[in-house]
């Protein structure tokens, strides 16, 4: 099943020569997660939501409206994108939905970016 893995990346150096760089093998599922996560954090509203959750530990979904100043449907859209990217977890307690940081997935994301500093 070599089709499900990416093992080489071809790079062009500043002098124009092309070389292959071995990369840690990533499954397509891992690259999909990284792409979704990066797209999710690329928005300033979603970044502010993540920072607020990090500071407070958790937020109610309704708190996001007052935090961002956006409409409730727009906030729901941002929360859904963060949830779909698996960067946050949602849990229901009574009538409230609480969102928290998915620390394991942020560790995965951090490990991915750490590889770039070791090049």
Short mmCIF file of N, CA, C and O in Angstrom, two decimals:
data_model
loop_
_atom_site.label_atom_id
_atom_site.label_comp_id
_atom_site.label_asym_id
_atom_site.label_seq_id
_atom_site.Cartn_x
_atom_site.Cartn_y
_atom_site.Cartn_z
N UNK A 1 0.82 -1.20 0.00
CA UNK A 1 0.00 0.00 0.00
C UNK A 1 0.87 1.26 0.00
O UNK A 1 0.64 2.17 0.75
N UNK A 2 1.85 1.30 -0.85
CA UNK A 2 2.72 2.46 -0.95
C UNK A 2 1.96 3.70 -1.39
O UNK A 2 2.39 4.81 -1.15
N UNK A 3 0.80 3.54 -2.02
CA UNK A 3 0.00 4.67 -2.47
C UNK A 3 -0.47 5.52 -1.31
O UNK A 3 -0.76 6.70 -1.48
N UNK A 4 -0.56 4.96 -0.11
CA UNK A 4 -1.07 5.68 1.04
C UNK A 4 0.02 6.41 1.81
O UNK A 4 -0.23 6.94 2.87
N UNK A 5 1.25 6.41 1.30
CA UNK A 5 2.34 7.03 2.04
C UNK A 5 3.12 7.99 1.15
O UNK A 5 3.19 7.82 -0.05
N UNK A 6 3.69 8.99 1.78
CA UNK A 6 4.55 9.94 1.09
C UNK A 6 5.92 9.80 1.73
O UNK A 6 6.07 9.99 2.93
N UNK A 7 6.93 9.43 0.94
CA UNK A 7 8.24 9.20 1.53
C UNK A 7 9.31 10.14 1.00
O UNK A 7 10.33 10.33 1.64
N UNK A 8 9.13 10.74 -0.18
CA UNK A 8 10.14 11.64 -0.73
C UNK A 8 9.50 12.94 -1.17
O UNK A 8 8.37 12.98 -1.57
N UNK A 9 10.29 13.97 -1.07
CA UNK A 9 9.84 15.26 -1.56
C UNK A 9 10.98 15.79 -2.42
O UNK A 9 12.15 15.73 -2.03
N UNK A 10 10.69 16.28 -3.60
CA UNK A 10 11.72 16.82 -4.47
C UNK A 10 11.78 18.32 -4.27
O UNK A 10 10.79 19.02 -4.33
N UNK A 11 12.98 18.81 -4.03
CA UNK A 11 13.19 20.21 -3.74
C UNK A 11 14.12 20.82 -4.77
O UNK A 11 15.04 20.17 -5.25
N UNK A 12 13.89 22.06 -5.08
CA UNK A 12 14.78 22.76 -5.98
C UNK A 12 15.54 23.79 -5.16
O UNK A 12 14.95 24.63 -4.48
N UNK A 13 16.86 23.70 -5.20
CA UNK A 13 17.68 24.62 -4.41
C UNK A 13 17.78 25.96 -5.12
O UNK A 13 17.36 26.12 -6.26
N UNK A 14 18.40 26.92 -4.44
CA UNK A 14 18.49 28.27 -5.00
C UNK A 14 19.34 28.30 -6.27
O UNK A 14 19.19 29.18 -7.09
N UNK A 15 20.24 27.32 -6.48
CA UNK A 15 21.03 27.31 -7.71
C UNK A 15 20.37 26.52 -8.83
O UNK A 15 20.95 26.34 -9.88
N UNK A 16 19.15 26.03 -8.59
CA UNK A 16 18.39 25.37 -9.64
C UNK A 16 18.50 23.86 -9.65
O UNK A 16 17.77 23.21 -10.37
N UNK A 17 19.43 23.28 -8.90
CA UNK A 17 19.54 21.83 -8.92
C UNK A 17 18.39 21.21 -8.12
O UNK A 17 17.90 21.78 -7.16
N UNK A 18 17.97 20.04 -8.57
CA UNK A 18 16.85 19.36 -7.94
C UNK A 18 17.39 18.16 -7.18
O UNK A 18 18.23 17.44 -7.69
N UNK A 19 16.91 17.97 -5.96
CA UNK A 19 17.34 16.83 -5.17
C UNK A 19 16.16 16.28 -4.41
O UNK A 19 15.17 16.97 -4.19
N UNK A 20 16.26 15.04 -4.03
CA UNK A 20 15.20 14.39 -3.26
C UNK A 20 15.57 14.43 -1.79
O UNK A 20 16.69 14.13 -1.41
N UNK A 21 14.63 14.83 -0.98
CA UNK A 21 14.84 14.86 0.46
C UNK A 21 13.97 13.79 1.09
O UNK A 21 12.78 13.74 0.84
N UNK A 22 14.57 12.93 1.86
CA UNK A 22 13.81 11.91 2.55
C UNK A 22 13.03 12.58 3.68
O UNK A 22 13.57 13.40 4.41
N UNK A 23 11.79 12.25 3.79
CA UNK A 23 10.96 12.77 4.88
C UNK A 23 10.45 11.60 5.67
O UNK A 23 10.38 10.48 5.17
N UNK A 24 10.09 11.87 6.91
CA UNK A 24 9.44 10.85 7.69
C UNK A 24 8.17 10.45 6.98
O UNK A 24 7.44 11.29 6.48
N UNK A 25 7.94 9.17 6.88
CA UNK A 25 6.77 8.68 6.17
C UNK A 25 5.51 9.17 6.85
O UNK A 25 5.33 9.00 8.04
N UNK A 26 4.65 9.80 6.08
CA UNK A 26 3.37 10.30 6.58
C UNK A 26 2.25 9.58 5.85
O UNK A 26 2.28 9.46 4.63
N UNK A 27 1.29 9.13 6.57
CA UNK A 27 0.11 8.54 5.95
C UNK A 27 -0.75 9.66 5.41
O UNK A 27 -0.73 10.78 5.90
N UNK A 28 -1.52 9.37 4.40
CA UNK A 28 -2.41 10.37 3.82
C UNK A 28 -3.37 10.93 4.88
O UNK A 28 -3.72 12.09 4.83
N UNK A 29 -3.78 10.10 5.84
CA UNK A 29 -4.67 10.58 6.90
C UNK A 29 -3.96 11.65 7.73
O UNK A 29 -4.58 12.64 8.12
N UNK A 30 -2.67 11.47 7.99
CA UNK A 30 -1.91 12.46 8.75
C UNK A 30 -1.77 13.76 7.97
O UNK A 30 -1.91 14.84 8.53
N UNK A 31 -1.49 13.67 6.68
CA UNK A 31 -1.37 14.89 5.89
C UNK A 31 -2.72 15.59 5.78
O UNK A 31 -2.77 16.81 5.78
N UNK A 32 -3.79 14.82 5.71
CA UNK A 32 -5.13 15.42 5.68
C UNK A 32 -5.42 16.17 6.96
O UNK A 32 -5.97 17.28 6.93
N UNK A 33 -5.03 15.59 8.11
CA UNK A 33 -5.22 16.26 9.38
C UNK A 33 -4.43 17.56 9.42
O UNK A 33 -4.95 18.61 9.83
N UNK A 34 -3.19 17.52 9.00
CA UNK A 34 -2.33 18.71 9.04
C UNK A 34 -2.88 19.80 8.14
O UNK A 34 -2.94 20.97 8.52
N UNK A 35 -3.34 19.43 6.95
CA UNK A 35 -3.91 20.41 6.03
C UNK A 35 -5.16 21.05 6.62
O UNK A 35 -5.33 22.27 6.56
N UNK A 36 -6.04 20.25 7.20
CA UNK A 36 -7.27 20.79 7.81
C UNK A 36 -6.94 21.69 8.99
O UNK A 36 -7.54 22.76 9.17
N UNK A 37 -6.00 21.26 9.82
CA UNK A 37 -5.63 22.04 11.00
C UNK A 37 -5.02 23.38 10.60
O UNK A 37 -5.35 24.42 11.18
N UNK A 38 -4.16 23.36 9.60
CA UNK A 38 -3.54 24.62 9.17
C UNK A 38 -4.57 25.57 8.57
O UNK A 38 -4.52 26.77 8.81
N UNK A 39 -5.51 25.03 7.83
CA UNK A 39 -6.57 25.88 7.27
C UNK A 39 -7.44 26.45 8.39
O UNK A 39 -7.87 27.61 8.32
N UNK A 40 -7.68 25.66 9.42
CA UNK A 40 -8.52 26.12 10.53
C UNK A 40 -7.87 27.26 11.29
O UNK A 40 -8.54 28.21 11.67
N UNK A 41 -6.57 27.18 11.53
CA UNK A 41 -5.92 28.22 12.33
C UNK A 41 -5.53 29.43 11.49
O UNK A 41 -5.05 30.43 12.03
N UNK A 42 -5.75 29.37 10.18
CA UNK A 42 -5.38 30.48 9.31
C UNK A 42 -6.32 31.67 9.43
O UNK A 42 -6.03 32.75 8.91
N UNK A 43 -7.43 31.51 10.12
CA UNK A 43 -8.41 32.59 10.27
C UNK A 43 -8.21 33.30 11.60
O UNK A 43 -8.10 32.65 12.65
N UNK A 44 -8.18 34.63 11.61
CA UNK A 44 -7.96 35.36 12.87
C UNK A 44 -9.05 35.14 13.93
O UNK A 44 -8.75 35.12 15.12
N UNK A 45 -10.29 34.95 13.51
CA UNK A 45 -11.36 34.69 14.49
C UNK A 45 -11.16 33.33 15.15
O UNK A 45 -11.29 33.19 16.37
N UNK A 46 -10.80 32.33 14.34
CA UNK A 46 -10.58 31.01 14.93
C UNK A 46 -9.35 31.01 15.82
O UNK A 46 -9.33 30.34 16.86
N UNK A 47 -8.33 31.77 15.45
CA UNK A 47 -7.15 31.87 16.33
C UNK A 47 -7.53 32.52 17.66
O UNK A 47 -7.08 32.08 18.71
N UNK A 48 -8.36 33.55 17.62
CA UNK A 48 -8.77 34.20 18.87
C UNK A 48 -9.61 33.25 19.73
O UNK A 48 -9.49 33.25 20.96
N UNK A 49 -10.42 32.42 19.10
CA UNK A 49 -11.20 31.42 19.84
C UNK A 49 -10.25 30.44 20.51
O UNK A 49 -10.39 30.13 21.70
N UNK A 50 -9.26 29.95 19.78
CA UNK A 50 -8.29 29.01 20.35
C UNK A 50 -7.51 29.64 21.51
O UNK A 50 -7.31 29.00 22.54
N UNK A 51 -7.09 30.88 21.35
CA UNK A 51 -6.36 31.56 22.42
C UNK A 51 -7.22 31.71 23.67
O UNK A 51 -6.74 31.53 24.80
N UNK A 52 -8.48 32.04 23.48
CA UNK A 52 -9.39 32.21 24.62
C UNK A 52 -9.63 30.87 25.33
O UNK A 52 -9.66 30.81 26.56
N UNK A 53 -9.79 29.81 24.56
CA UNK A 53 -9.96 28.48 25.17
C UNK A 53 -8.70 28.11 25.94
O UNK A 53 -8.78 27.59 27.06
N UNK A 54 -7.55 28.38 25.36
CA UNK A 54 -6.29 28.07 26.02
C UNK A 54 -6.16 28.82 27.34
O UNK A 54 -5.75 28.26 28.35
N UNK A 55 -6.57 30.08 27.34
CA UNK A 55 -6.48 30.90 28.55
C UNK A 55 -7.46 30.45 29.62
O UNK A 55 -7.12 30.40 30.80
N UNK A 56 -8.69 30.11 29.23
CA UNK A 56 -9.74 29.80 30.19
C UNK A 56 -9.94 28.31 30.45
O UNK A 56 -10.64 27.94 31.38
N UNK A 57 -9.37 27.46 29.61
CA UNK A 57 -9.54 26.02 29.77
C UNK A 57 -10.70 25.47 28.97
O UNK A 57 -10.59 24.41 28.39
N UNK A 58 -11.81 26.17 28.96
CA UNK A 58 -12.96 25.79 28.13
C UNK A 58 -13.84 27.01 27.94
O UNK A 58 -13.75 27.99 28.68
N UNK A 59 -14.67 26.93 26.93
CA UNK A 59 -15.64 27.99 26.64
C UNK A 59 -16.97 27.36 26.32
O UNK A 59 -17.03 26.26 25.78
N UNK A 60 -18.03 28.07 26.66
CA UNK A 60 -19.35 27.67 26.16
C UNK A 60 -19.45 28.23 24.75
O UNK A 60 -18.89 29.27 24.44
N UNK A 61 -20.15 27.52 23.92
CA UNK A 61 -20.30 27.98 22.54
C UNK A 61 -20.91 29.38 22.49
O UNK A 61 -20.52 30.20 21.66
N UNK A 62 -21.84 29.66 23.39
CA UNK A 62 -22.48 30.98 23.39
C UNK A 62 -21.49 32.09 23.79
O UNK A 62 -21.69 33.25 23.44
N UNK A 63 -20.40 31.75 24.50
CA UNK A 63 -19.39 32.75 24.86
C UNK A 63 -18.61 33.22 23.65
O UNK A 63 -18.06 34.33 23.65
N UNK A 64 -18.56 32.41 22.62
CA UNK A 64 -17.80 32.76 21.42
C UNK A 64 -18.43 33.96 20.73
O UNK A 64 -17.74 34.80 20.16
N UNK A 65 -19.75 34.09 20.81
CA UNK A 65 -20.44 35.23 20.20
C UNK A 65 -19.95 36.54 20.82
O UNK A 65 -19.59 37.48 20.12
N UNK A 66 -19.90 36.60 22.15
CA UNK A 66 -19.44 37.83 22.80
C UNK A 66 -17.94 38.05 22.61
O UNK A 66 -17.49 39.18 22.53
N UNK A 67 -17.19 36.98 22.50
CA UNK A 67 -15.75 37.09 22.28
C UNK A 67 -15.43 37.70 20.92
O UNK A 67 -14.60 38.60 20.81
N UNK A 68 -16.11 37.21 19.89
CA UNK A 68 -15.79 37.63 18.52
C UNK A 68 -16.61 38.80 18.02
O UNK A 68 -16.19 39.50 17.12
N UNK A 69 -17.82 38.97 18.57
CA UNK A 69 -18.72 39.99 18.05
C UNK A 69 -19.42 39.57 16.77
O UNK A 69 -20.10 40.38 16.14
N UNK A 70 -19.27 38.32 16.40
CA UNK A 70 -19.91 37.79 15.20
C UNK A 70 -21.29 37.25 15.53
O UNK A 70 -21.61 37.01 16.69
N UNK A 71 -22.09 37.00 14.51
CA UNK A 71 -23.42 36.44 14.74
C UNK A 71 -23.29 34.99 15.21
O UNK A 71 -22.26 34.33 14.99
N UNK A 72 -24.35 34.49 15.84
CA UNK A 72 -24.34 33.12 16.35
C UNK A 72 -24.11 32.10 15.23
O UNK A 72 -23.29 31.18 15.39
N UNK A 73 -24.78 32.22 14.06
CA UNK A 73 -24.53 31.25 13.00
C UNK A 73 -23.07 31.28 12.50
O UNK A 73 -22.49 30.24 12.21
N UNK A 74 -22.48 32.47 12.43
CA UNK A 74 -21.09 32.57 11.99
C UNK A 74 -20.16 31.94 13.01
O UNK A 74 -19.21 31.23 12.66
N UNK A 75 -20.44 32.16 14.30
CA UNK A 75 -19.64 31.52 15.36
C UNK A 75 -19.77 30.01 15.30
O UNK A 75 -18.78 29.29 15.45
N UNK A 76 -20.97 29.52 15.07
CA UNK A 76 -21.18 28.08 14.94
C UNK A 76 -20.37 27.52 13.79
O UNK A 76 -19.81 26.42 13.89
N UNK A 77 -20.30 28.27 12.71
CA UNK A 77 -19.50 27.84 11.55
C UNK A 77 -18.02 27.72 11.94
O UNK A 77 -17.36 26.72 11.61
N UNK A 78 -17.49 28.73 12.64
CA UNK A 78 -16.08 28.70 13.06
C UNK A 78 -15.82 27.54 14.03
O UNK A 78 -14.80 26.85 13.92
N UNK A 79 -16.74 27.33 14.95
CA UNK A 79 -16.59 26.22 15.91
C UNK A 79 -16.63 24.89 15.17
O UNK A 79 -15.84 23.98 15.46
N UNK A 80 -17.51 24.77 14.20
CA UNK A 80 -17.59 23.52 13.42
C UNK A 80 -16.30 23.26 12.66
O UNK A 80 -15.81 22.12 12.63
N UNK A 81 -15.72 24.29 12.07
CA UNK A 81 -14.45 24.11 11.34
C UNK A 81 -13.33 23.68 12.29
O UNK A 81 -12.52 22.82 11.95
N UNK A 82 -13.28 24.27 13.47
CA UNK A 82 -12.27 23.87 14.46
C UNK A 82 -12.51 22.44 14.93
O UNK A 82 -11.57 21.68 15.12
N UNK A 83 -13.76 22.09 15.09
CA UNK A 83 -14.11 20.73 15.51
C UNK A 83 -13.79 19.72 14.41
O UNK A 83 -13.22 18.66 14.66
N UNK A 84 -14.15 20.06 13.16
CA UNK A 84 -13.86 19.18 12.03
C UNK A 84 -12.37 18.98 11.82
O UNK A 84 -11.94 17.94 11.35
N UNK A 85 -11.59 20.00 12.17
CA UNK A 85 -10.14 19.89 12.05
C UNK A 85 -9.53 19.13 13.23
O UNK A 85 -8.33 18.90 13.26
N UNK A 86 -10.37 18.76 14.18
CA UNK A 86 -9.99 17.99 15.37
C UNK A 86 -9.04 18.75 16.30
O UNK A 86 -8.28 18.15 17.05
N UNK A 87 -9.08 20.09 16.25
CA UNK A 87 -8.27 20.89 17.16
C UNK A 87 -8.99 21.20 18.46
O UNK A 87 -8.36 21.56 19.44
N UNK A 88 -10.32 21.08 18.45
CA UNK A 88 -11.10 21.27 19.67
C UNK A 88 -12.02 20.08 19.85
O UNK A 88 -12.30 19.34 18.90
N UNK A 89 -12.47 19.91 21.08
CA UNK A 89 -13.45 18.87 21.41
C UNK A 89 -14.66 19.56 21.99
O UNK A 89 -14.53 20.54 22.74
N UNK A 90 -15.82 19.08 21.65
CA UNK A 90 -17.08 19.64 22.14
C UNK A 90 -17.75 18.62 23.04
O UNK A 90 -17.77 17.43 22.72
N UNK A 91 -18.29 19.09 24.16
CA UNK A 91 -19.06 18.20 25.03
C UNK A 91 -20.29 18.96 25.50
O UNK A 91 -20.27 20.17 25.69
N UNK A 92 -21.36 18.23 25.69
CA UNK A 92 -22.62 18.82 26.12
C UNK A 92 -22.81 18.55 27.60
O UNK A 92 -22.65 17.42 28.07
N UNK A 93 -23.13 19.60 28.33
CA UNK A 93 -23.48 19.50 29.76
C UNK A 93 -24.78 20.26 29.94
O UNK A 93 -24.81 21.48 29.90
N UNK A 94 -25.85 19.53 30.13
CA UNK A 94 -27.15 20.17 30.26
C UNK A 94 -27.51 20.87 28.97
O UNK A 94 -27.48 20.28 27.90
N UNK A 95 -27.79 22.16 29.08
CA UNK A 95 -28.16 22.94 27.90
C UNK A 95 -26.96 23.58 27.22
O UNK A 95 -27.09 24.20 26.17
N UNK A 96 -25.78 23.46 27.83
CA UNK A 96 -24.59 24.13 27.31
C UNK A 96 -23.67 23.17 26.58
O UNK A 96 -23.52 22.02 26.98
N UNK A 97 -23.06 23.68 25.53
CA UNK A 97 -22.00 22.97 24.82
C UNK A 97 -20.68 23.63 25.19
O UNK A 97 -20.54 24.85 25.04
N UNK A 98 -19.72 22.85 25.65
CA UNK A 98 -18.41 23.36 26.03
C UNK A 98 -17.37 22.90 25.03
O UNK A 98 -17.40 21.76 24.57
N UNK A 99 -16.46 23.80 24.72
CA UNK A 99 -15.37 23.44 23.82
C UNK A 99 -14.05 23.56 24.56
O UNK A 99 -13.84 24.47 25.35
N UNK A 100 -13.17 22.59 24.31
CA UNK A 100 -11.84 22.55 24.92
C UNK A 100 -10.82 22.24 23.82
O UNK A 100 -11.16 21.75 22.74
N UNK A 101 -9.57 22.51 24.13
CA UNK A 101 -8.46 22.22 23.21
C UNK A 101 -8.23 20.71 23.17
O UNK A 101 -8.23 20.06 24.20
N UNK A 102 -8.01 20.18 21.99
CA UNK A 102 -7.61 18.78 21.83
C UNK A 102 -6.08 18.75 21.88
O UNK A 102 -5.41 18.92 20.87
N UNK A 103 -5.55 18.59 23.06
CA UNK A 103 -4.10 18.69 23.28
C UNK A 103 -3.30 17.65 22.51
O UNK A 103 -2.20 17.93 22.02
N UNK A 104 -3.83 16.45 22.37
CA UNK A 104 -3.11 15.40 21.63
C UNK A 104 -2.89 15.80 20.17
O UNK A 104 -1.82 15.57 19.62
N UNK A 105 -3.91 16.40 19.57
CA UNK A 105 -3.75 16.80 18.18
C UNK A 105 -2.85 18.01 18.02
O UNK A 105 -2.17 18.14 17.01
N UNK A 106 -2.82 18.89 19.01
CA UNK A 106 -1.85 19.98 18.96
C UNK A 106 -0.44 19.45 19.13
O UNK A 106 0.51 19.98 18.55
N UNK A 107 -0.26 18.38 19.91
CA UNK A 107 1.05 17.74 20.02
C UNK A 107 1.47 17.16 18.67
O UNK A 107 2.63 17.29 18.27
N UNK A 108 0.53 16.51 17.96
CA UNK A 108 0.83 15.97 16.64
C UNK A 108 1.24 17.09 15.68
O UNK A 108 2.20 16.95 14.93
N UNK A 109 0.53 18.19 15.74
CA UNK A 109 0.83 19.32 14.88
C UNK A 109 2.19 19.91 15.22
O UNK A 109 3.00 20.22 14.34
N UNK A 110 2.47 20.02 16.52
CA UNK A 110 3.77 20.53 16.96
C UNK A 110 4.91 19.63 16.52
O UNK A 110 5.97 20.11 16.08
N UNK A 111 4.72 18.32 16.61
CA UNK A 111 5.75 17.37 16.18
C UNK A 111 6.01 17.50 14.68
O UNK A 111 7.15 17.41 14.24
N UNK A 112 4.96 17.71 13.92
CA UNK A 112 5.11 17.88 12.48
C UNK A 112 5.97 19.10 12.18
O UNK A 112 6.92 19.04 11.40
N UNK A 113 5.65 20.23 12.82
CA UNK A 113 6.41 21.46 12.54
C UNK A 113 7.83 21.40 13.11
O UNK A 113 8.73 22.04 12.58
N UNK A 114 8.02 20.65 14.15
CA UNK A 114 9.35 20.52 14.73
C UNK A 114 10.34 19.91 13.74
O UNK A 114 11.53 20.26 13.73
N UNK A 115 9.85 19.05 12.85
CA UNK A 115 10.71 18.45 11.83
C UNK A 115 11.36 19.51 10.95
O UNK A 115 12.47 19.34 10.48
N UNK A 116 10.68 20.61 10.72
CA UNK A 116 11.20 21.66 9.85
C UNK A 116 12.35 22.42 10.52
O UNK A 116 13.20 22.96 9.83
N UNK A 117 12.38 22.45 11.83
CA UNK A 117 13.47 23.15 12.51
C UNK A 117 14.72 22.29 12.59
O UNK A 117 15.80 22.81 12.89
N UNK A 118 14.61 21.01 12.30
CA UNK A 118 15.76 20.11 12.35
C UNK A 118 16.41 19.89 11.00
O UNK A 118 17.28 19.07 10.86
N UNK A 119 15.97 20.63 9.98
CA UNK A 119 16.50 20.44 8.62
C UNK A 119 17.86 21.09 8.50
O UNK A 119 18.19 22.06 9.03
#
